[in-house]
Structure formats: C-alpha cells, structure tokens
Amino acid sequence: MIEEILPPGTVSADTAGEHPPELLFAGERALIRDAVEERRREFATVRVCAHRALAALGRAAEPVLTGRRGEPLWPAGTVGSLTHCEGYRGAALASADRWRSLGIDAEPHLPLPPGVTRGIASAAERERLRELARRHPGTRWDRLLFSAKESLFKAWSPLTRRALDFDSAELALDPAARTFTARLRIPGPVLDGRALTELTGRWTVTDGLLLTAVAVRGPRTAAAGDRPAPPGDRPAPPQNRPAPSEPVRAPGQNGS
C-alpha cells in the first residue's frame, strides 16, 4: 500500500496482520519486556516490517532500537520511518545518500474526534478543510491533515533533532494531485547551502485507511538531478535565520 506514494529509491514493507515478539532481536525484545501484550505485538509487527524493508534494500536485518524520544534508530547509512494504526503496520526505508529523511503515517479513514481539529489546524487550515469537505465529501479531510502533519514531523525530526508542533507548519491539501505542501512557520535546517522552508508529500485513501508520506532528498539524489514528483523538499535561497531556542513536541506520533 504505502509504496504507491513513496518516491524512487525507497523500499517498504507493510502488513494488516501481526507478528509475535519472538521474531525480534534480543535488544528489541528488551524494549517491550514490561509492555502490555497489545503494545508488544504492535511493536513486534512494525519491527518485522522494518527488517523486511532492510532486506529489500539489500541490507542484513539488524535491531531497530529507539532513541530517547522514542524515535527508531536506523542502521548506519539508512533512513526510514515506521507507522502503525489499527489493522495496519508499515515501514519505509532508503539509503541515506539518496534520501535524507522519510516520514510515513497511516490512519483510519474516519473523522477526528470532536474538538481535535481546532488543536491541530490553524484558522486558515480549518477554513480550507470546510471547503474541501463541501466540494469532496468522500474524504475525511480533517484526519488527512492530521496524518500529513504526522508524516511531516517524522521527516523533520532526523534533520534537526527537534520536534515540530501542529502549528509549526501550514498545510495545503491538493485533492486532484493527491499531494500536500507544508510551509514551515519556524526556521528550517540548511541543506546544501539552502534553507528548507517547504516540504511536499503525497497521500492516498485505500481499504479504509489514509496513508501519507514525505521524503527529503539526499546528496546523491540532488547531484543526479533526480527530482521526482512529491514527496520531496523545496529549499529556499540561503538566509540568516536564528534556530529555535527550545524543541517542541509533536503529539500523537505513532512511529515507534
């Protein structure tokens, strides 16, 4: 499923089933030793997807542990992203010289609970959501905006070692192209001498799920001029801009 919206040079593995913790490496099992059974199976299944994606990338499977903020720690020379929701687990990976970071997210194709939209969307975004719902009532646009921001958070974090909050980026969703554009409202990292001010991504709806993906191109992709359709990044000319003084937390991440 997720491969439909990933760019060239990436691999993925996903499943609607579950895998037992016995399939994990010892270091991975240790991370969920005290977790409840549901969490153990969720963690195990998404890690098995990661192992399969590593194999598809031509790498030997090895443990995918977690950092201090719960983020997956990928083997040297690779970047990736994990996602899980009810009925779906997935992993996407790429070589670090091809893509600098990836972010994927899966959500049930259902409306957000009452009151949540106001907490994740600006006034302008909420107005656009109302217009999209009026013109295209078959898509749960509020949930899609949430998912797109989750993918954005996951792609952003490895570049900055900081988290984003929901108001750190302004998103516009394109129903025809099934893409989205995120305009950063805080200073972004400088990549290849240019400040990153926008990111783009892709989305799809399939089998009762919303799937979103963002990818930030790496040195080899840029050098080769390989500029596929989104997901991708849109750097701006260099600017002298201060870095954020404090990291912020993105609530609702589901990529551990």
mmCIF file of C-alpha atoms in Angstrom:
data_model
loop_
_atom_site.group_PDB
_atom_site.id
_atom_site.type_symbol
_atom_site.label_atom_id
_atom_site.label_comp_id
_atom_site.label_asym_id
_atom_site.label_seq_id
_atom_site.Cartn_x
_atom_site.Cartn_y
_atom_site.Cartn_z
ATOM 1 C CA MET A 1 0.000 0.000 0.000
ATOM 2 C CA ILE A 2 2.468 2.616 1.187
ATOM 3 C CA GLU A 3 4.735 2.035 -1.817
ATOM 4 C CA GLU A 4 2.150 3.791 -4.005
ATOM 5 C CA ILE A 5 3.071 7.178 -2.537
ATOM 6 C CA LEU A 6 6.797 6.718 -1.922
ATOM 7 C CA PRO A 7 9.398 8.203 -4.297
ATOM 8 C CA PRO A 8 12.028 6.292 -6.332
ATOM 9 C CA GLY A 9 14.915 4.852 -4.351
ATOM 10 C CA THR A 10 12.805 3.822 -1.358
ATOM 11 C CA VAL A 11 11.633 0.395 -0.210
ATOM 12 C CA SER A 12 8.789 -0.570 2.083
ATOM 13 C CA ALA A 13 7.053 -3.438 3.823
ATOM 14 C CA ASP A 14 3.625 -3.480 5.408
ATOM 15 C CA THR A 15 1.007 -5.842 6.738
ATOM 16 C CA ALA A 16 -2.516 -5.971 8.097
ATOM 17 C CA GLY A 17 -1.564 -8.912 10.332
ATOM 18 C CA GLU A 18 0.524 -9.339 13.451
ATOM 19 C CA HIS A 19 3.878 -10.920 14.290
ATOM 20 C CA PRO A 20 4.955 -12.234 17.690
ATOM 21 C CA PRO A 21 7.813 -10.705 19.702
ATOM 22 C CA GLU A 22 9.746 -13.961 19.332
ATOM 23 C CA LEU A 23 10.730 -12.815 15.836
ATOM 24 C CA LEU A 24 12.605 -9.799 17.212
ATOM 25 C CA PHE A 25 16.250 -9.403 18.109
ATOM 26 C CA ALA A 26 17.077 -9.634 21.809
ATOM 27 C CA GLY A 27 17.696 -5.886 22.066
ATOM 28 C CA GLU A 28 14.298 -5.137 20.541
ATOM 29 C CA ARG A 29 12.515 -7.577 22.836
ATOM 30 C CA ALA A 30 14.141 -5.893 25.815
ATOM 31 C CA LEU A 31 12.446 -2.616 24.885
ATOM 32 C CA ILE A 32 8.977 -4.120 25.351
ATOM 33 C CA ARG A 33 9.698 -6.509 28.201
ATOM 34 C CA ASP A 34 7.310 -4.680 30.524
ATOM 35 C CA ALA A 35 4.775 -3.565 27.913
ATOM 36 C CA VAL A 36 1.206 -4.829 27.696
ATOM 37 C CA GLU A 37 0.542 -7.564 25.164
ATOM 38 C CA GLU A 38 -1.147 -5.282 22.626
ATOM 39 C CA ARG A 39 1.845 -2.949 22.625
ATOM 40 C CA ARG A 40 4.263 -5.896 22.378
ATOM 41 C CA ARG A 41 2.582 -7.227 19.246
ATOM 42 C CA GLU A 42 2.263 -3.769 17.696
ATOM 43 C CA PHE A 43 5.959 -3.085 18.295
ATOM 44 C CA ALA A 44 6.980 -6.540 17.060
ATOM 45 C CA THR A 45 4.961 -6.343 13.870
ATOM 46 C CA VAL A 46 6.255 -2.950 12.795
ATOM 47 C CA ARG A 47 9.844 -4.060 13.590
ATOM 48 C CA VAL A 48 9.417 -7.156 11.423
ATOM 49 C CA CYS A 49 8.258 -4.829 8.625
ATOM 50 C CA ALA A 50 11.452 -2.826 9.166
ATOM 51 C CA HIS A 51 13.578 -5.983 8.941
ATOM 52 C CA ARG A 52 11.891 -6.924 5.662
ATOM 53 C CA ALA A 53 12.404 -3.446 4.270
ATOM 54 C CA LEU A 54 16.096 -3.628 5.193
ATOM 55 C CA ALA A 55 16.324 -6.890 3.254
ATOM 56 C CA ALA A 56 14.639 -5.245 0.267
ATOM 57 C CA LEU A 57 17.281 -2.525 0.476
ATOM 58 C CA GLY A 58 19.988 -5.184 0.316
ATOM 59 C CA ARG A 59 20.941 -4.853 3.970
ATOM 60 C CA ALA A 60 21.161 -7.598 6.562
ATOM 61 C CA ALA A 61 18.431 -7.374 9.160
ATOM 62 C CA GLU A 62 19.581 -5.915 12.454
ATOM 63 C CA PRO A 63 17.889 -4.453 15.514
ATOM 64 C CA VAL A 64 15.934 -1.223 15.112
ATOM 65 C CA LEU A 65 16.131 0.242 18.599
ATOM 66 C CA THR A 66 14.700 3.520 19.908
ATOM 67 C CA GLY A 67 16.213 6.872 20.851
ATOM 68 C CA ARG A 68 15.499 8.935 23.936
ATOM 69 C CA ARG A 69 12.390 10.470 22.348
ATOM 70 C CA GLY A 70 11.084 7.092 21.193
ATOM 71 C CA GLU A 71 12.248 7.551 17.606
ATOM 72 C CA PRO A 72 13.528 4.499 15.657
ATOM 73 C CA LEU A 73 17.310 4.283 15.360
ATOM 74 C CA TRP A 74 18.159 3.127 11.850
ATOM 75 C CA PRO A 75 21.319 1.263 10.835
ATOM 76 C CA ALA A 76 24.171 3.472 9.624
ATOM 77 C CA GLY A 77 23.703 4.602 6.049
ATOM 78 C CA THR A 78 19.926 4.261 6.070
ATOM 79 C CA VAL A 79 16.929 6.442 6.853
ATOM 80 C CA GLY A 80 13.412 5.315 7.489
ATOM 81 C CA SER A 81 10.040 5.715 9.111
ATOM 82 C CA LEU A 82 7.518 3.479 10.858
ATOM 83 C CA THR A 83 3.781 3.722 11.304
ATOM 84 C CA HIS A 84 1.032 1.692 12.905
ATOM 85 C CA CYS A 85 -2.688 2.024 13.428
ATOM 86 C CA GLU A 86 -5.498 -0.452 13.899
ATOM 87 C CA GLY A 87 -5.263 -3.002 11.088
ATOM 88 C CA TYR A 88 -2.050 -1.691 9.548
ATOM 89 C CA ARG A 89 1.710 -1.705 10.236
ATOM 90 C CA GLY A 90 4.320 -0.363 7.840
ATOM 91 C CA ALA A 91 7.949 0.645 7.369
ATOM 92 C CA ALA A 92 9.707 2.678 4.650
ATOM 93 C CA LEU A 93 13.489 2.852 4.174
ATOM 94 C CA ALA A 94 16.075 4.347 1.845
ATOM 95 C CA SER A 95 19.816 4.783 1.564
ATOM 96 C CA ALA A 96 20.952 7.945 3.321
ATOM 97 C CA ASP A 97 22.828 9.172 0.252
ATOM 98 C CA ARG A 98 19.592 9.073 -1.761
ATOM 99 C CA TRP A 99 17.143 10.487 0.770
ATOM 100 C CA ARG A 100 17.934 12.439 3.919
ATOM 101 C CA SER A 101 14.783 11.525 5.786
ATOM 102 C CA LEU A 102 11.416 9.839 5.358
ATOM 103 C CA GLY A 103 8.113 10.226 7.140
ATOM 104 C CA ILE A 104 5.087 7.963 6.729
ATOM 105 C CA ASP A 105 1.796 7.755 8.562
ATOM 106 C CA ALA A 106 -1.324 5.577 8.438
ATOM 107 C CA GLU A 107 -4.672 6.497 9.958
ATOM 108 C CA PRO A 108 -8.171 5.009 9.833
ATOM 109 C CA HIS A 109 -10.297 6.816 7.247
ATOM 110 C CA LEU A 110 -12.583 8.239 9.939
ATOM 111 C CA PRO A 111 -13.302 11.770 11.163
ATOM 112 C CA LEU A 112 -11.243 13.067 14.054
ATOM 113 C CA PRO A 113 -12.910 13.080 17.471
ATOM 114 C CA PRO A 114 -14.853 16.279 18.263
ATOM 115 C CA GLY A 115 -12.653 19.193 19.215
ATOM 116 C CA VAL A 116 -9.385 17.724 17.922
ATOM 117 C CA THR A 117 -9.314 19.666 14.654
ATOM 118 C CA ARG A 118 -9.079 23.006 16.452
ATOM 119 C CA GLY A 119 -5.971 21.759 18.247
ATOM 120 C CA ILE A 120 -4.117 20.630 15.109
ATOM 121 C CA ALA A 121 -5.209 23.172 12.476
ATOM 122 C CA SER A 122 -4.929 26.926 12.117
ATOM 123 C CA ALA A 123 -7.957 29.062 11.315
ATOM 124 C CA ALA A 124 -6.884 29.166 7.653
ATOM 125 C CA GLU A 125 -6.427 25.400 7.564
ATOM 126 C CA ARG A 126 -9.847 24.850 9.139
ATOM 127 C CA GLU A 127 -11.442 27.074 6.528
ATOM 128 C CA ARG A 128 -9.752 25.066 3.762
ATOM 129 C CA LEU A 129 -10.917 21.829 5.391
ATOM 130 C CA ARG A 130 -14.520 23.071 5.352
ATOM 131 C CA GLU A 131 -14.237 23.953 1.673
ATOM 132 C CA LEU A 132 -12.677 20.590 0.829
ATOM 133 C CA ALA A 133 -15.418 18.775 2.741
ATOM 134 C CA ARG A 134 -18.056 20.741 0.840
ATOM 135 C CA ARG A 135 -16.518 20.025 -2.569
ATOM 136 C CA HIS A 136 -15.207 16.499 -1.923
ATOM 137 C CA PRO A 137 -17.340 14.924 0.821
ATOM 138 C CA GLY A 138 -15.959 11.402 0.330
ATOM 139 C CA THR A 139 -12.628 12.120 2.049
ATOM 140 C CA ARG A 140 -12.078 12.703 5.763
ATOM 141 C CA TRP A 141 -10.013 15.842 5.291
ATOM 142 C CA ASP A 142 -9.521 16.569 8.982
ATOM 143 C CA ARG A 143 -7.930 13.146 9.532
ATOM 144 C CA LEU A 144 -5.870 13.571 6.376
ATOM 145 C CA LEU A 145 -4.468 16.876 7.626
ATOM 146 C CA PHE A 146 -3.541 15.202 10.911
ATOM 147 C CA SER A 147 -1.805 12.341 9.073
ATOM 148 C CA ALA A 148 0.084 14.679 6.742
ATOM 149 C CA LYS A 149 1.418 16.615 9.730
ATOM 150 C CA GLU A 150 2.464 13.368 11.408
ATOM 151 C CA SER A 151 4.477 12.382 8.297
ATOM 152 C CA LEU A 152 5.972 15.862 8.238
ATOM 153 C CA PHE A 153 7.016 15.581 11.901
ATOM 154 C CA LYS A 154 8.773 12.280 11.262
ATOM 155 C CA ALA A 155 10.674 13.599 8.231
ATOM 156 C CA TRP A 156 11.648 16.801 10.080
ATOM 157 C CA SER A 157 12.970 15.252 13.296
ATOM 158 C CA PRO A 158 16.091 13.499 11.887
ATOM 159 C CA LEU A 159 17.141 16.721 10.148
ATOM 160 C CA THR A 160 17.013 18.914 13.240
ATOM 161 C CA ARG A 161 16.890 16.639 16.306
ATOM 162 C CA ARG A 162 13.895 18.756 17.249
ATOM 163 C CA ALA A 163 10.186 18.076 17.168
ATOM 164 C CA LEU A 164 7.514 20.142 15.462
ATOM 165 C CA ASP A 165 4.220 21.191 16.932
ATOM 166 C CA PHE A 166 0.995 21.237 14.950
ATOM 167 C CA ASP A 167 1.175 24.995 14.460
ATOM 168 C CA SER A 168 4.790 24.866 13.181
ATOM 169 C CA ALA A 169 3.693 24.291 9.592
ATOM 170 C CA GLU A 170 0.783 25.445 7.432
ATOM 171 C CA LEU A 171 -0.520 22.704 5.131
ATOM 172 C CA ALA A 172 -2.450 22.882 1.884
ATOM 173 C CA LEU A 173 -4.027 19.680 0.541
ATOM 174 C CA ASP A 174 -4.472 19.116 -3.203
ATOM 175 C CA PRO A 175 -7.430 16.786 -3.886
ATOM 176 C CA ALA A 176 -6.702 16.393 -7.606
ATOM 177 C CA ALA A 177 -2.992 15.540 -7.442
ATOM 178 C CA ARG A 178 -3.284 13.867 -4.022
ATOM 179 C CA THR A 179 -0.348 15.868 -2.739
ATOM 180 C CA PHE A 180 0.161 18.340 0.074
ATOM 181 C CA THR A 181 2.507 21.248 0.662
ATOM 182 C CA ALA A 182 3.766 22.214 4.105
ATOM 183 C CA ARG A 183 5.065 25.765 4.573
ATOM 184 C CA LEU A 184 7.270 25.878 7.637
ATOM 185 C CA ARG A 185 6.431 28.624 10.109
ATOM 186 C CA ILE A 186 9.694 28.193 12.035
ATOM 187 C CA PRO A 187 13.284 28.284 10.737
ATOM 188 C CA GLY A 188 14.216 25.104 8.919
ATOM 189 C CA PRO A 189 17.570 23.348 8.513
ATOM 190 C CA VAL A 190 20.092 24.411 5.878
ATOM 191 C CA LEU A 191 20.600 21.655 3.299
ATOM 192 C CA ASP A 192 23.240 22.003 0.582
ATOM 193 C CA GLY A 193 23.566 25.687 1.432
ATOM 194 C CA ARG A 194 19.847 26.453 1.235
ATOM 195 C CA ALA A 195 17.293 26.858 3.994
ATOM 196 C CA LEU A 196 14.435 24.390 3.905
ATOM 197 C CA THR A 197 11.178 26.345 4.010
ATOM 198 C CA GLU A 198 8.661 23.938 2.431
ATOM 199 C CA LEU A 199 8.135 20.209 2.168
ATOM 200 C CA THR A 200 5.780 18.345 -0.076
ATOM 201 C CA GLY A 201 4.168 14.965 0.295
ATOM 202 C CA ARG A 202 1.683 12.550 -1.194
ATOM 203 C CA TRP A 203 -1.410 10.848 0.138
ATOM 204 C CA THR A 204 -3.856 8.137 -0.780
ATOM 205 C CA VAL A 205 -7.008 6.516 0.562
ATOM 206 C CA THR A 206 -7.289 2.744 0.289
ATOM 207 C CA ASP A 207 -9.031 -0.097 2.136
ATOM 208 C CA GLY A 208 -10.386 2.174 4.838
ATOM 209 C CA LEU A 209 -7.011 3.802 5.517
ATOM 210 C CA LEU A 210 -5.428 7.185 4.914
ATOM 211 C CA LEU A 211 -1.717 6.977 4.048
ATOM 212 C CA THR A 212 0.681 9.921 3.798
ATOM 213 C CA ALA A 213 4.398 10.206 3.027
ATOM 214 C CA VAL A 214 7.103 12.883 2.980
ATOM 215 C CA ALA A 215 10.696 12.454 1.749
ATOM 216 C CA VAL A 216 13.618 14.882 1.867
ATOM 217 C CA ARG A 217 16.122 14.270 -0.887
ATOM 218 C CA GLY A 218 19.753 13.419 -0.183
ATOM 219 C CA PRO A 219 23.103 14.386 -1.758
ATOM 220 C CA ARG A 220 23.071 11.717 -4.486
ATOM 221 C CA THR A 221 19.500 12.499 -5.494
ATOM 222 C CA ALA A 222 20.338 16.197 -5.776
ATOM 223 C CA ALA A 223 23.605 15.599 -7.643
ATOM 224 C CA ALA A 224 21.916 13.352 -10.172
ATOM 225 C CA GLY A 225 19.111 15.826 -10.758
ATOM 226 C CA ASP A 226 16.651 13.121 -9.790
ATOM 227 C CA ARG A 227 13.702 15.270 -8.868
ATOM 228 C CA PRO A 228 10.635 13.023 -8.893
ATOM 229 C CA ALA A 229 7.117 14.115 -8.146
ATOM 230 C CA PRO A 230 6.390 14.713 -4.452
ATOM 231 C CA PRO A 231 7.067 13.622 -1.765
ATOM 232 C CA GLY A 232 10.077 15.897 -1.637
ATOM 233 C CA ASP A 233 11.546 19.082 -0.342
ATOM 234 C CA ARG A 234 11.635 22.617 -1.585
ATOM 235 C CA PRO A 235 14.645 24.569 -0.349
ATOM 236 C CA ALA A 236 14.766 28.343 -0.476
ATOM 237 C CA PRO A 237 17.786 30.619 -1.026
ATOM 238 C CA PRO A 238 20.144 30.877 1.968
ATOM 239 C CA GLN A 239 19.025 33.171 4.755
ATOM 240 C CA ASN A 240 20.462 34.218 8.100
ATOM 241 C CA ARG A 241 17.788 32.931 10.420
ATOM 242 C CA PRO A 242 18.014 32.053 14.104
ATOM 243 C CA ALA A 243 17.388 28.477 15.196
ATOM 244 C CA PRO A 244 14.517 27.733 17.571
ATOM 245 C CA SER A 245 15.652 28.079 21.170
ATOM 246 C CA GLU A 246 13.650 25.134 22.505
ATOM 247 C CA PRO A 247 12.454 21.899 20.928
ATOM 248 C CA VAL A 248 8.713 21.357 20.712
ATOM 249 C CA ARG A 249 6.828 18.103 20.924
ATOM 250 C CA ALA A 250 4.581 16.686 18.231
ATOM 251 C CA PRO A 251 1.697 14.913 19.949
ATOM 252 C CA GLY A 252 0.165 11.748 18.572
ATOM 253 C CA GLN A 253 3.228 10.287 16.859
ATOM 254 C CA ASN A 254 2.825 6.608 16.069
ATOM 255 C CA GLY A 255 6.171 5.657 14.623
ATOM 256 C CA SER A 256 7.951 3.869 17.463
#
